[in-house]
């Protein structure tokens, strides 16, 4: 129960990696508020977890819109008190032609995958600074370090997430607020399954072949690392980017 009594706010928690983080944090003793744009799925997931005795609360939260994040944060604080742990997980893939991408599409994509980190931090930092305690975990990606063709401009946003992690780690450290990133590799969630479906049928095998562990991650394997970073067990980990990819990044070609 290394998160006992802590209030953790997770974005994009209705499915996939976020849902696993919500469950693992709650099973570790945290009160968890999670936000998403998939409201029906979020409400029903919250009901399931509550029936298992976990303390969870669902709020609508579009991370790309500051006002939506502010409202979700207010509801979270009214329900469980000030937020002491924040997980910026919500994100979308992008695979567009840079010539065809419109300015509006660029703005919306970067609002969700990058600006959102600032939106949520802006809400939670004032109370964390007063309390002199807090832990922020940003879900980046192995694409922050290496990427593949036809995935524009996903790597740009995820590299930015790691940059913002460093900014916050340095600036908020004096308030005992730690900020770290987790960079998952291939993880079996709807976003990955949808990507496999959207391209060549051979892609699943092509993606599997170079995996050192000969499998993709289960979302719970990412969640365990996030829970550790949220907890006091990670009290001297700050400004780090933890790669959780089964060793894929160790491979040259
Ligand atoms: P997922 O299965 O698509 O789940 C993400 C959740 O966030 C979905 O419920 C999604 O709703 C929601 N969401 C999308 N836009 C949102 C917004 N504007 N505001 C709030 N919620 C929003 O994705 P995942 O695989 O769990 O990925 C979670 C994070 O891990 C993402 O940041 C992703 O980039 C990163 N990541 C994933 C992998 C992987 O292999 N799965 C690898 C590296 C990094 P919709 O279904 O409506 O989009």
mmCIF file of C-alpha atoms and ligand atoms in Angstrom:
data_model
loop_
_atom_site.group_PDB
_atom_site.id
_atom_site.type_symbol
_atom_site.label_atom_id
_atom_site.label_comp_id
_atom_site.label_asym_id
_atom_site.label_seq_id
_atom_site.Cartn_x
_atom_site.Cartn_y
_atom_site.Cartn_z
ATOM 1 C CA UNK A 1 0.000 0.000 0.000
ATOM 2 C CA UNK A 2 2.744 2.434 -0.933
ATOM 3 C CA UNK A 3 0.235 5.100 -2.071
ATOM 4 C CA UNK A 4 -1.904 4.903 1.094
ATOM 5 C CA UNK A 5 -4.042 8.030 1.533
ATOM 6 C CA UNK A 6 -2.655 9.799 -1.547
ATOM 7 C CA UNK A 7 -5.030 11.452 -4.026
ATOM 8 C CA UNK A 8 -3.880 10.637 -7.562
ATOM 9 C CA UNK A 9 -5.338 12.214 -10.727
ATOM 10 C CA UNK A 10 -4.955 10.183 -13.937
ATOM 11 C CA UNK A 11 -5.858 11.403 -17.433
ATOM 12 C CA UNK A 12 -7.123 9.080 -20.163
ATOM 13 C CA UNK A 13 -8.043 6.472 -17.557
ATOM 14 C CA UNK A 14 -11.072 4.840 -19.193
ATOM 15 C CA UNK A 15 -9.055 2.215 -21.068
ATOM 16 C CA UNK A 16 -5.575 0.977 -21.919
ATOM 17 C CA UNK A 17 -2.523 2.055 -19.947
ATOM 18 C CA UNK A 18 -4.489 4.733 -18.065
ATOM 19 C CA UNK A 19 -7.074 2.214 -16.859
ATOM 20 C CA UNK A 20 -4.282 -0.041 -15.600
ATOM 21 C CA UNK A 21 -2.686 2.895 -13.777
ATOM 22 C CA UNK A 22 -6.018 3.804 -12.143
ATOM 23 C CA UNK A 23 -6.446 0.246 -10.867
ATOM 24 C CA UNK A 24 -2.874 -0.272 -9.700
ATOM 25 C CA UNK A 25 -2.770 3.082 -7.889
ATOM 26 C CA UNK A 26 -6.112 2.389 -6.184
ATOM 27 C CA UNK A 27 -4.975 -1.126 -5.204
ATOM 28 C CA UNK A 28 -1.873 0.509 -3.740
ATOM 29 C CA UNK A 29 -4.053 2.551 -1.387
ATOM 30 C CA UNK A 30 -4.605 5.766 -3.356
ATOM 31 C CA UNK A 31 -7.875 7.598 -3.850
ATOM 32 C CA UNK A 32 -7.937 7.975 -7.631
ATOM 33 C CA UNK A 33 -9.759 10.504 -9.780
ATOM 34 C CA UNK A 34 -9.533 9.736 -13.456
ATOM 35 C CA UNK A 35 -10.613 11.792 -16.438
ATOM 36 C CA UNK A 36 -11.300 10.906 -20.048
ATOM 37 C CA UNK A 37 -13.489 11.892 -22.991
ATOM 38 C CA UNK A 38 -15.040 8.389 -23.063
ATOM 39 C CA UNK A 39 -17.599 9.157 -20.353
ATOM 40 C CA UNK A 40 -19.786 6.024 -20.518
ATOM 41 C CA UNK A 41 -16.714 3.793 -20.439
ATOM 42 C CA UNK A 42 -15.184 5.823 -17.607
ATOM 43 C CA UNK A 43 -18.337 5.765 -15.465
ATOM 44 C CA UNK A 44 -18.776 2.037 -15.924
ATOM 45 C CA UNK A 45 -15.088 1.313 -15.187
ATOM 46 C CA UNK A 46 -15.337 3.426 -12.020
ATOM 47 C CA UNK A 47 -18.428 1.485 -10.937
ATOM 48 C CA UNK A 48 -16.604 -1.835 -11.432
ATOM 49 C CA UNK A 49 -13.590 -0.695 -9.425
ATOM 50 C CA UNK A 50 -15.813 0.690 -6.631
ATOM 51 C CA UNK A 51 -17.611 -2.667 -6.453
ATOM 52 C CA UNK A 52 -14.175 -4.176 -5.752
ATOM 53 C CA UNK A 53 -13.793 -1.798 -2.794
ATOM 54 C CA UNK A 54 -11.474 0.692 -4.480
ATOM 55 C CA UNK A 55 -11.806 4.460 -4.021
ATOM 56 C CA UNK A 56 -12.161 5.897 -7.519
ATOM 57 C CA UNK A 57 -14.030 8.818 -9.049
ATOM 58 C CA UNK A 58 -14.607 9.536 -12.758
ATOM 59 C CA UNK A 59 -14.786 13.043 -14.261
ATOM 60 C CA UNK A 60 -15.105 14.234 -17.843
ATOM 61 C CA UNK A 61 -11.767 15.792 -18.804
ATOM 62 C CA UNK A 62 -10.597 16.774 -22.265
ATOM 63 C CA UNK A 63 -6.887 17.326 -21.653
ATOM 64 C CA UNK A 64 -6.518 19.465 -24.764
ATOM 65 C CA UNK A 65 -8.825 22.172 -23.372
ATOM 66 C CA UNK A 66 -7.615 24.133 -20.333
ATOM 67 C CA UNK A 67 -11.155 24.966 -19.102
ATOM 68 C CA UNK A 68 -12.110 21.284 -19.180
ATOM 69 C CA UNK A 69 -9.017 20.335 -17.159
ATOM 70 C CA UNK A 70 -9.706 23.146 -14.647
ATOM 71 C CA UNK A 71 -13.289 21.958 -14.141
ATOM 72 C CA UNK A 72 -12.218 18.313 -13.760
ATOM 73 C CA UNK A 73 -9.546 19.335 -11.256
ATOM 74 C CA UNK A 74 -12.087 21.333 -9.204
ATOM 75 C CA UNK A 75 -14.431 18.325 -9.105
ATOM 76 C CA UNK A 76 -11.561 16.038 -8.102
ATOM 77 C CA UNK A 77 -10.514 18.332 -5.244
ATOM 78 C CA UNK A 78 -14.130 18.625 -4.001
ATOM 79 C CA UNK A 79 -14.405 14.836 -3.993
ATOM 80 C CA UNK A 80 -11.077 13.593 -2.593
ATOM 81 C CA UNK A 81 -9.167 16.748 -1.490
ATOM 82 C CA UNK A 82 -6.002 18.200 -2.974
ATOM 83 C CA UNK A 83 -4.196 16.233 -5.654
ATOM 84 C CA UNK A 84 -0.822 14.872 -4.549
ATOM 85 C CA UNK A 85 -0.049 12.657 -7.542
ATOM 86 C CA UNK A 86 -0.659 13.443 -11.216
ATOM 87 C CA UNK A 87 -0.352 11.066 -14.157
ATOM 88 C CA UNK A 88 -0.484 12.668 -17.603
ATOM 89 C CA UNK A 89 -1.427 9.632 -19.649
ATOM 90 C CA UNK A 90 -4.076 10.694 -22.202
ATOM 91 C CA UNK A 91 -2.705 10.753 -25.697
ATOM 92 C CA UNK A 92 -3.502 9.970 -29.309
ATOM 93 C CA UNK A 93 -1.467 8.658 -32.226
ATOM 94 C CA UNK A 94 -0.771 10.751 -35.294
ATOM 95 C CA UNK A 95 0.140 9.498 -38.717
ATOM 96 C CA UNK A 96 -0.337 12.298 -41.208
ATOM 97 C CA UNK A 97 1.327 13.767 -44.266
ATOM 98 C CA UNK A 98 3.092 16.974 -43.125
ATOM 99 C CA UNK A 99 1.961 18.695 -46.317
ATOM 100 C CA UNK A 100 -1.696 17.784 -45.876
ATOM 101 C CA UNK A 101 -1.933 18.382 -42.132
ATOM 102 C CA UNK A 102 -3.921 21.539 -41.366
ATOM 103 C CA UNK A 103 -3.003 24.107 -38.766
ATOM 104 C CA UNK A 104 -6.140 23.166 -36.793
ATOM 105 C CA UNK A 105 -5.150 19.480 -36.806
ATOM 106 C CA UNK A 106 -1.640 20.418 -35.631
ATOM 107 C CA UNK A 107 -3.029 22.535 -32.779
ATOM 108 C CA UNK A 108 -5.483 19.881 -31.615
ATOM 109 C CA UNK A 109 -2.881 17.102 -31.739
ATOM 110 C CA UNK A 110 -0.240 19.058 -29.814
ATOM 111 C CA UNK A 111 -2.873 20.240 -27.326
ATOM 112 C CA UNK A 112 -3.659 16.616 -26.450
ATOM 113 C CA UNK A 113 -0.199 15.065 -26.604
ATOM 114 C CA UNK A 114 1.958 17.937 -25.279
ATOM 115 C CA UNK A 115 0.164 21.067 -24.027
ATOM 116 C CA UNK A 116 -1.969 18.851 -21.765
ATOM 117 C CA UNK A 117 1.054 18.327 -19.503
ATOM 118 C CA UNK A 118 1.073 22.055 -18.816
ATOM 119 C CA UNK A 119 -2.742 22.231 -18.477
ATOM 120 C CA UNK A 120 -2.801 19.699 -15.650
ATOM 121 C CA UNK A 121 0.414 20.848 -13.987
ATOM 122 C CA UNK A 122 -0.960 24.396 -13.883
ATOM 123 C CA UNK A 123 -3.938 23.116 -11.879
ATOM 124 C CA UNK A 124 -2.169 20.861 -9.378
ATOM 125 C CA UNK A 125 1.086 22.740 -8.720
ATOM 126 C CA UNK A 126 -0.243 25.553 -6.470
ATOM 127 C CA UNK A 127 -1.448 23.140 -3.753
ATOM 128 C CA UNK A 128 1.576 20.865 -4.182
ATOM 129 C CA UNK A 129 3.879 23.860 -3.655
ATOM 130 C CA UNK A 130 2.058 24.808 -0.432
ATOM 131 C CA UNK A 131 2.138 21.189 0.806
ATOM 132 C CA UNK A 132 5.778 20.864 -0.275
ATOM 133 C CA UNK A 133 5.023 17.443 -1.703
ATOM 134 C CA UNK A 134 3.945 16.034 -5.020
ATOM 135 C CA UNK A 135 4.752 13.546 -7.738
ATOM 136 C CA UNK A 136 4.018 13.959 -11.449
ATOM 137 C CA UNK A 137 4.446 11.167 -13.982
ATOM 138 C CA UNK A 138 4.186 11.933 -17.701
ATOM 139 C CA UNK A 139 3.582 9.104 -20.149
ATOM 140 C CA UNK A 140 5.891 9.733 -23.091
ATOM 141 C CA UNK A 141 6.937 6.962 -25.494
ATOM 142 C CA UNK A 142 9.954 5.244 -26.982
ATOM 143 C CA UNK A 143 9.075 7.468 -29.980
ATOM 144 C CA UNK A 144 10.639 10.348 -28.022
ATOM 145 C CA UNK A 145 14.056 8.813 -28.803
ATOM 146 C CA UNK A 146 13.530 6.886 -32.009
ATOM 147 C CA UNK A 147 10.596 6.588 -34.328
ATOM 148 C CA UNK A 148 9.571 5.119 -37.642
ATOM 149 C CA UNK A 149 8.311 6.528 -40.951
ATOM 150 C CA UNK A 150 4.733 7.757 -41.426
ATOM 151 C CA UNK A 151 4.120 8.691 -37.819
ATOM 152 C CA UNK A 152 4.325 12.484 -38.122
ATOM 153 C CA UNK A 153 4.421 14.419 -35.766
ATOM 154 C CA UNK A 154 4.022 11.984 -32.830
ATOM 155 C CA UNK A 155 7.745 11.868 -32.021
ATOM 156 C CA UNK A 156 7.814 15.674 -31.817
ATOM 157 C CA UNK A 157 5.101 15.743 -29.153
ATOM 158 C CA UNK A 158 6.533 12.881 -27.113
ATOM 159 C CA UNK A 159 10.059 14.406 -27.187
ATOM 160 C CA UNK A 160 8.425 17.572 -25.892
ATOM 161 C CA UNK A 161 6.834 15.640 -23.024
ATOM 162 C CA UNK A 162 10.299 14.590 -21.874
ATOM 163 C CA UNK A 163 11.529 18.179 -22.235
ATOM 164 C CA UNK A 164 8.661 19.471 -20.088
ATOM 165 C CA UNK A 165 9.439 16.718 -17.568
ATOM 166 C CA UNK A 166 12.951 18.139 -17.233
ATOM 167 C CA UNK A 167 11.630 21.721 -16.910
ATOM 168 C CA UNK A 168 9.220 20.772 -14.134
ATOM 169 C CA UNK A 169 11.762 18.548 -12.376
ATOM 170 C CA UNK A 170 14.229 21.443 -12.100
ATOM 171 C CA UNK A 171 11.747 24.210 -11.284
ATOM 172 C CA UNK A 172 9.525 22.344 -8.819
ATOM 173 C CA UNK A 173 12.212 20.283 -7.084
ATOM 174 C CA UNK A 174 12.686 22.948 -4.414
ATOM 175 C CA UNK A 175 9.053 22.327 -3.401
ATOM 176 C CA UNK A 176 9.728 18.580 -3.058
ATOM 177 C CA UNK A 177 7.680 17.954 -6.195
ATOM 178 C CA UNK A 178 9.225 15.236 -8.352
ATOM 179 C CA UNK A 179 8.460 14.970 -12.078
ATOM 180 C CA UNK A 180 9.376 11.946 -14.148
ATOM 181 C CA UNK A 181 8.483 10.425 -17.505
ATOM 182 C CA UNK A 182 7.721 6.828 -18.397
ATOM 183 C CA UNK A 183 8.321 5.786 -21.995
ATOM 184 C CA UNK A 184 6.440 2.610 -22.853
ATOM 185 C CA UNK A 185 7.244 0.422 -25.806
ATOM 186 C CA UNK A 186 4.590 -1.622 -27.625
ATOM 187 C CA UNK A 187 1.771 -2.110 -25.117
ATOM 188 C CA UNK A 188 -1.385 -4.100 -25.844
ATOM 189 C CA UNK A 189 -4.104 -1.447 -25.667
ATOM 190 C CA UNK A 190 -6.882 -0.298 -28.028
ATOM 191 C CA UNK A 191 -4.622 2.399 -29.540
ATOM 192 C CA UNK A 192 -2.075 -0.263 -30.580
ATOM 193 C CA UNK A 193 -4.691 -2.738 -31.787
ATOM 194 C CA UNK A 194 -6.336 0.001 -33.870
ATOM 195 C CA UNK A 195 -2.972 0.900 -35.404
ATOM 196 C CA UNK A 196 -2.290 -2.714 -36.351
ATOM 197 C CA UNK A 197 -5.748 -2.883 -37.954
ATOM 198 C CA UNK A 198 -5.212 0.365 -39.879
ATOM 199 C CA UNK A 199 -2.072 -0.777 -41.695
ATOM 200 C CA UNK A 200 -0.596 -3.793 -43.428
ATOM 201 C CA UNK A 201 -1.626 -7.076 -41.794
ATOM 202 C CA UNK A 202 2.052 -8.082 -41.653
ATOM 203 C CA UNK A 203 2.832 -5.190 -39.293
ATOM 204 C CA UNK A 204 1.991 -7.090 -36.096
ATOM 205 C CA UNK A 205 4.629 -9.734 -36.906
ATOM 206 C CA UNK A 206 7.126 -7.115 -38.131
ATOM 207 C CA UNK A 207 6.733 -5.300 -34.808
ATOM 208 C CA UNK A 208 7.058 -8.526 -32.829
ATOM 209 C CA UNK A 209 10.190 -9.857 -34.555
ATOM 210 C CA UNK A 210 12.714 -7.433 -32.953
ATOM 211 C CA UNK A 211 11.201 -7.645 -29.442
ATOM 212 C CA UNK A 212 13.883 -9.076 -27.107
ATOM 213 C CA UNK A 213 11.230 -10.613 -24.823
ATOM 214 C CA UNK A 214 9.259 -11.890 -27.848
ATOM 215 C CA UNK A 215 6.039 -10.267 -26.664
ATOM 216 C CA UNK A 216 4.390 -6.869 -26.215
ATOM 217 C CA UNK A 217 3.767 -5.324 -22.784
ATOM 218 C CA UNK A 218 0.586 -5.741 -20.788
ATOM 219 C CA UNK A 219 -0.723 -2.336 -19.568
ATOM 220 C CA UNK A 220 -0.270 -3.455 -15.951
ATOM 221 C CA UNK A 221 3.493 -3.723 -16.557
ATOM 222 C CA UNK A 222 3.586 0.000 -17.337
ATOM 223 C CA UNK A 223 1.268 0.796 -14.417
ATOM 224 C CA UNK A 224 3.562 -0.878 -11.865
ATOM 225 C CA UNK A 225 6.400 1.464 -12.822
ATOM 226 C CA UNK A 226 4.110 4.503 -12.641
ATOM 227 C CA UNK A 227 2.898 3.526 -9.162
ATOM 228 C CA UNK A 228 6.493 3.201 -7.998
ATOM 229 C CA UNK A 229 7.398 6.649 -9.363
ATOM 230 C CA UNK A 230 4.331 8.181 -7.698
ATOM 231 C CA UNK A 231 5.310 6.722 -4.343
ATOM 232 C CA UNK A 232 7.813 7.780 -1.710
ATOM 233 C CA UNK A 233 9.798 4.655 -2.613
ATOM 234 C CA UNK A 234 11.022 6.760 -5.556
ATOM 235 C CA UNK A 235 11.863 9.751 -3.339
ATOM 236 C CA UNK A 236 15.161 10.544 -5.119
ATOM 237 C CA UNK A 237 13.999 9.881 -8.677
ATOM 238 C CA UNK A 238 13.402 13.220 -10.422
ATOM 239 C CA UNK A 239 13.694 14.399 -14.027
ATOM 240 C CA UNK A 240 14.113 10.833 -15.266
ATOM 241 C CA UNK A 241 12.668 9.118 -18.323
ATOM 242 C CA UNK A 242 12.145 5.469 -17.542
ATOM 243 C CA UNK A 243 12.004 3.322 -20.664
ATOM 244 C CA UNK A 244 9.686 0.330 -20.229
ATOM 245 C CA UNK A 245 9.977 -1.414 -23.580
ATOM 246 C CA UNK A 246 11.234 -4.916 -22.832
ATOM 247 C CA UNK A 247 14.688 -3.941 -24.092
ATOM 248 C CA UNK A 248 13.677 -2.831 -27.597
ATOM 249 C CA UNK A 249 15.740 0.377 -27.334
ATOM 250 C CA UNK A 250 18.903 -1.661 -26.799
ATOM 251 C CA UNK A 251 18.687 -2.916 -30.361
ATOM 252 C CA UNK A 252 20.622 -1.162 -33.154
ATOM 253 C CA UNK A 253 19.122 -2.813 -36.232
HETATM 254 P P1 LIG B 1 -5.747 4.285 -25.577
HETATM 255 O O1 LIG B 1 -5.968 2.819 -25.482
HETATM 256 O O2 LIG B 1 -6.242 4.989 -26.798
HETATM 257 O O3 LIG B 1 -6.337 5.000 -24.268
HETATM 258 C C1 LIG B 1 -6.205 6.393 -24.112
HETATM 259 C C2 LIG B 1 -7.455 6.977 -23.522
HETATM 260 O O4 LIG B 1 -7.303 8.421 -23.523
HETATM 261 C C3 LIG B 1 -8.704 6.670 -24.365
HETATM 262 O O5 LIG B 1 -9.816 6.454 -23.555
HETATM 263 C C4 LIG B 1 -8.821 7.941 -25.188
HETATM 264 O O6 LIG B 1 -10.112 8.175 -25.727
HETATM 265 C C5 LIG B 1 -8.457 8.972 -24.148
HETATM 266 N N1 LIG B 1 -8.228 10.297 -24.737
HETATM 267 C C6 LIG B 1 -7.948 10.607 -26.037
HETATM 268 N N2 LIG B 1 -7.929 11.932 -26.199
HETATM 269 C C7 LIG B 1 -8.221 12.472 -24.989
HETATM 270 C C8 LIG B 1 -8.382 13.795 -24.532
HETATM 271 N N3 LIG B 1 -8.286 14.852 -25.353
HETATM 272 N N4 LIG B 1 -8.678 14.013 -23.223
HETATM 273 C C9 LIG B 1 -8.796 12.959 -22.380
HETATM 274 N N5 LIG B 1 -8.703 11.679 -22.758
HETATM 275 C C10 LIG B 1 -8.410 11.436 -24.059
HETATM 276 O O7 LIG B 1 -4.166 4.585 -25.478
HETATM 277 P P2 LIG B 1 -3.002 3.826 -24.638
HETATM 278 O O8 LIG B 1 -2.312 2.870 -25.520
HETATM 279 O O9 LIG B 1 -3.521 3.383 -23.327
HETATM 280 O O10 LIG B 1 -1.994 5.051 -24.467
HETATM 281 C C11 LIG B 1 -1.902 5.813 -23.284
HETATM 282 C C12 LIG B 1 -0.668 6.708 -23.399
HETATM 283 O O11 LIG B 1 0.482 5.894 -23.592
HETATM 284 C C13 LIG B 1 -0.710 7.672 -24.575
HETATM 285 O O12 LIG B 1 -0.147 8.909 -24.193
HETATM 286 C C14 LIG B 1 0.154 6.990 -25.623
HETATM 287 O O13 LIG B 1 0.730 7.908 -26.522
HETATM 288 C C15 LIG B 1 1.197 6.340 -24.730
HETATM 289 N N6 LIG B 1 1.887 5.197 -25.325
HETATM 290 C C16 LIG B 1 1.196 4.072 -25.698
HETATM 291 C C17 LIG B 1 1.905 2.992 -26.235
HETATM 292 C C18 LIG B 1 1.219 1.703 -26.662
HETATM 293 O O14 LIG B 1 1.861 0.853 -27.296
HETATM 294 N N7 LIG B 1 -0.047 1.499 -26.332
HETATM 295 C C19 LIG B 1 3.288 3.058 -26.391
HETATM 296 C C20 LIG B 1 3.950 4.233 -25.998
HETATM 297 C C21 LIG B 1 3.233 5.283 -25.457
HETATM 298 P P3 LIG B 1 -10.354 7.818 -27.309
HETATM 299 O O15 LIG B 1 -10.496 6.325 -27.363
HETATM 300 O O16 LIG B 1 -11.616 8.549 -27.637
HETATM 301 O O17 LIG B 1 -9.168 8.333 -28.080
#
